[in-house]
Amino acid sequence: NALLGLACIVLFSLVRTEIVIYNTREVCAGVAVRPPKLPKRDWRFLWSWLFPVFCASEQDIYDSCGLDALVFDRFLRLCLKFFAPVCAMSVGLALPLNAARGNGAGLIDRTMLANNVRGG
């Protein structure tokens, strides 16, 4: 899953300047307020768009994308603030428990949820 996610990020970074759908508001003639320009592809193409996107202020998002995008962005940030610690605590508890009940399994098999058998 991690390799697939990384491949999608690299693919997006390669095609974001070439395909119009990723920058429609920049090229559309009827748009009054355009979003700030993202850096073009260079040797840092994988990370060049991350900093401007994650550091955009709420006022910039509201001015360039509207209220619906601002509410969606705030919702995603709230989800990240809630689920990141929950995920870290869950992994911190589940991995040692599963590894301790390994039942002679290999390294990967010891970390699986199916490893916890009732009554055993």
Short mmCIF file of C-alpha atoms in Angstrom, two decimals:
data_model
loop_
_atom_site.label_atom_id
_atom_site.label_comp_id
_atom_site.label_asym_id
_atom_site.label_seq_id
_atom_site.Cartn_x
_atom_site.Cartn_y
_atom_site.Cartn_z
CA ASN A 1 0.00 0.00 0.00
CA ALA A 2 2.81 2.40 0.83
CA LEU A 3 4.48 1.79 -2.52
CA LEU A 4 1.20 2.40 -4.35
CA GLY A 5 0.67 5.65 -2.44
CA LEU A 6 4.22 6.79 -3.17
CA ALA A 7 3.79 5.92 -6.85
CA CYS A 8 0.58 8.01 -6.97
CA ILE A 9 2.35 11.01 -5.40
CA VAL A 10 5.23 10.75 -7.87
CA LEU A 11 2.81 10.38 -10.79
CA PHE A 12 0.81 13.41 -9.64
CA SER A 13 4.00 15.44 -9.26
CA LEU A 14 5.02 14.54 -12.80
CA VAL A 15 1.71 15.38 -14.48
CA ARG A 16 0.37 18.28 -12.37
CA THR A 17 1.89 20.93 -14.64
CA GLU A 18 1.03 19.12 -17.87
CA ILE A 19 -2.66 18.25 -17.42
CA VAL A 20 -5.10 21.18 -17.36
CA ILE A 21 -7.53 19.61 -14.90
CA TYR A 22 -5.06 20.15 -12.04
CA ASN A 23 -4.86 23.90 -12.68
CA THR A 24 -8.27 24.74 -14.15
CA ARG A 25 -8.72 27.94 -12.14
CA GLU A 26 -5.42 29.28 -13.46
CA VAL A 27 -6.32 28.86 -17.15
CA CYS A 28 -10.08 29.53 -17.09
CA ALA A 29 -10.98 32.99 -18.45
CA GLY A 30 -14.12 33.44 -16.30
CA VAL A 31 -12.35 33.16 -12.94
CA ALA A 32 -11.95 36.52 -11.18
CA VAL A 33 -9.73 35.41 -8.29
CA ARG A 34 -6.98 32.98 -9.17
CA PRO A 35 -5.11 30.82 -6.66
CA PRO A 36 -1.44 31.57 -6.05
CA LYS A 37 0.92 29.94 -8.52
CA LEU A 38 2.60 26.74 -7.44
CA PRO A 39 6.26 26.22 -8.30
CA LYS A 40 6.90 24.59 -11.65
CA ARG A 41 8.59 21.23 -12.00
CA ASP A 42 12.31 21.30 -11.26
CA TRP A 43 14.77 18.98 -9.57
CA ARG A 44 12.65 19.13 -6.39
CA PHE A 45 9.44 18.28 -8.29
CA LEU A 46 8.22 15.83 -5.66
CA TRP A 47 8.20 18.38 -2.84
CA SER A 48 7.86 21.73 -4.61
CA TRP A 49 4.07 21.85 -4.30
CA LEU A 50 3.78 20.50 -0.73
CA PHE A 51 5.00 23.55 1.20
CA PRO A 52 2.72 26.11 -0.52
CA VAL A 53 -0.29 23.82 -0.21
CA PHE A 54 0.14 22.96 3.47
CA CYS A 55 1.15 26.50 4.48
CA ALA A 56 -1.74 28.30 2.78
CA SER A 57 -3.66 30.47 5.22
CA GLU A 58 -7.38 30.12 5.71
CA GLN A 59 -7.89 33.55 4.18
CA ASP A 60 -5.98 32.53 1.04
CA ILE A 61 -8.08 29.37 0.69
CA TYR A 62 -11.30 31.32 1.20
CA ASP A 63 -10.31 34.06 -1.26
CA SER A 64 -9.17 31.75 -4.04
CA CYS A 65 -11.35 28.64 -3.62
CA GLY A 66 -14.41 29.63 -1.61
CA LEU A 67 -16.13 28.65 1.59
CA ASP A 68 -16.76 25.01 0.64
CA ALA A 69 -13.05 24.37 0.10
CA LEU A 70 -12.23 26.10 3.38
CA VAL A 71 -14.71 23.97 5.32
CA PHE A 72 -13.42 20.80 3.64
CA ASP A 73 -9.82 21.78 4.46
CA ARG A 74 -10.71 22.45 8.10
CA PHE A 75 -12.52 19.09 8.28
CA LEU A 76 -9.47 17.24 6.92
CA ARG A 77 -7.18 19.02 9.39
CA LEU A 78 -9.52 18.08 12.26
CA CYS A 79 -9.50 14.45 11.11
CA LEU A 80 -5.70 14.49 10.97
CA LYS A 81 -5.44 15.99 14.46
CA PHE A 82 -7.77 13.33 15.84
CA PHE A 83 -6.79 10.19 13.95
CA ALA A 84 -2.99 10.60 13.92
CA PRO A 85 -2.64 10.22 17.73
CA VAL A 86 -5.28 7.47 17.79
CA CYS A 87 -3.40 5.59 15.06
CA ALA A 88 -0.06 6.02 16.84
CA MET A 89 -1.50 4.74 20.14
CA SER A 90 -3.25 1.84 18.43
CA VAL A 91 -0.12 0.73 16.61
CA GLY A 92 1.89 1.20 19.81
CA LEU A 93 -0.45 -1.15 21.64
CA ALA A 94 -1.34 -3.66 18.93
CA LEU A 95 2.12 -4.45 17.55
CA PRO A 96 3.68 -5.52 20.87
CA LEU A 97 0.61 -7.59 21.76
CA ASN A 98 0.59 -9.34 18.42
CA ALA A 99 4.35 -9.87 18.48
CA ALA A 100 4.18 -11.38 21.98
CA ARG A 101 1.54 -13.90 20.89
CA GLY A 102 3.53 -14.93 17.85
CA ASN A 103 3.01 -18.68 18.29
CA GLY A 104 6.21 -19.43 16.40
CA ALA A 105 5.20 -17.42 13.30
CA GLY A 106 7.54 -15.35 11.16
CA LEU A 107 8.18 -11.63 11.62
CA ILE A 108 5.37 -10.41 9.35
CA ASP A 109 2.88 -13.00 10.57
CA ARG A 110 3.45 -12.02 14.21
CA THR A 111 2.21 -8.49 13.52
CA MET A 112 -1.08 -9.55 11.90
CA LEU A 113 -4.39 -9.06 13.66
CA ALA A 114 -5.35 -12.66 12.84
CA ASN A 115 -2.55 -13.75 15.16
CA ASN A 116 -4.72 -13.08 18.24
CA VAL A 117 -6.70 -16.28 18.63
CA ARG A 118 -9.31 -16.52 21.41
CA GLY A 119 -8.61 -18.96 24.15
CA GLY A 120 -5.09 -19.70 23.05
#
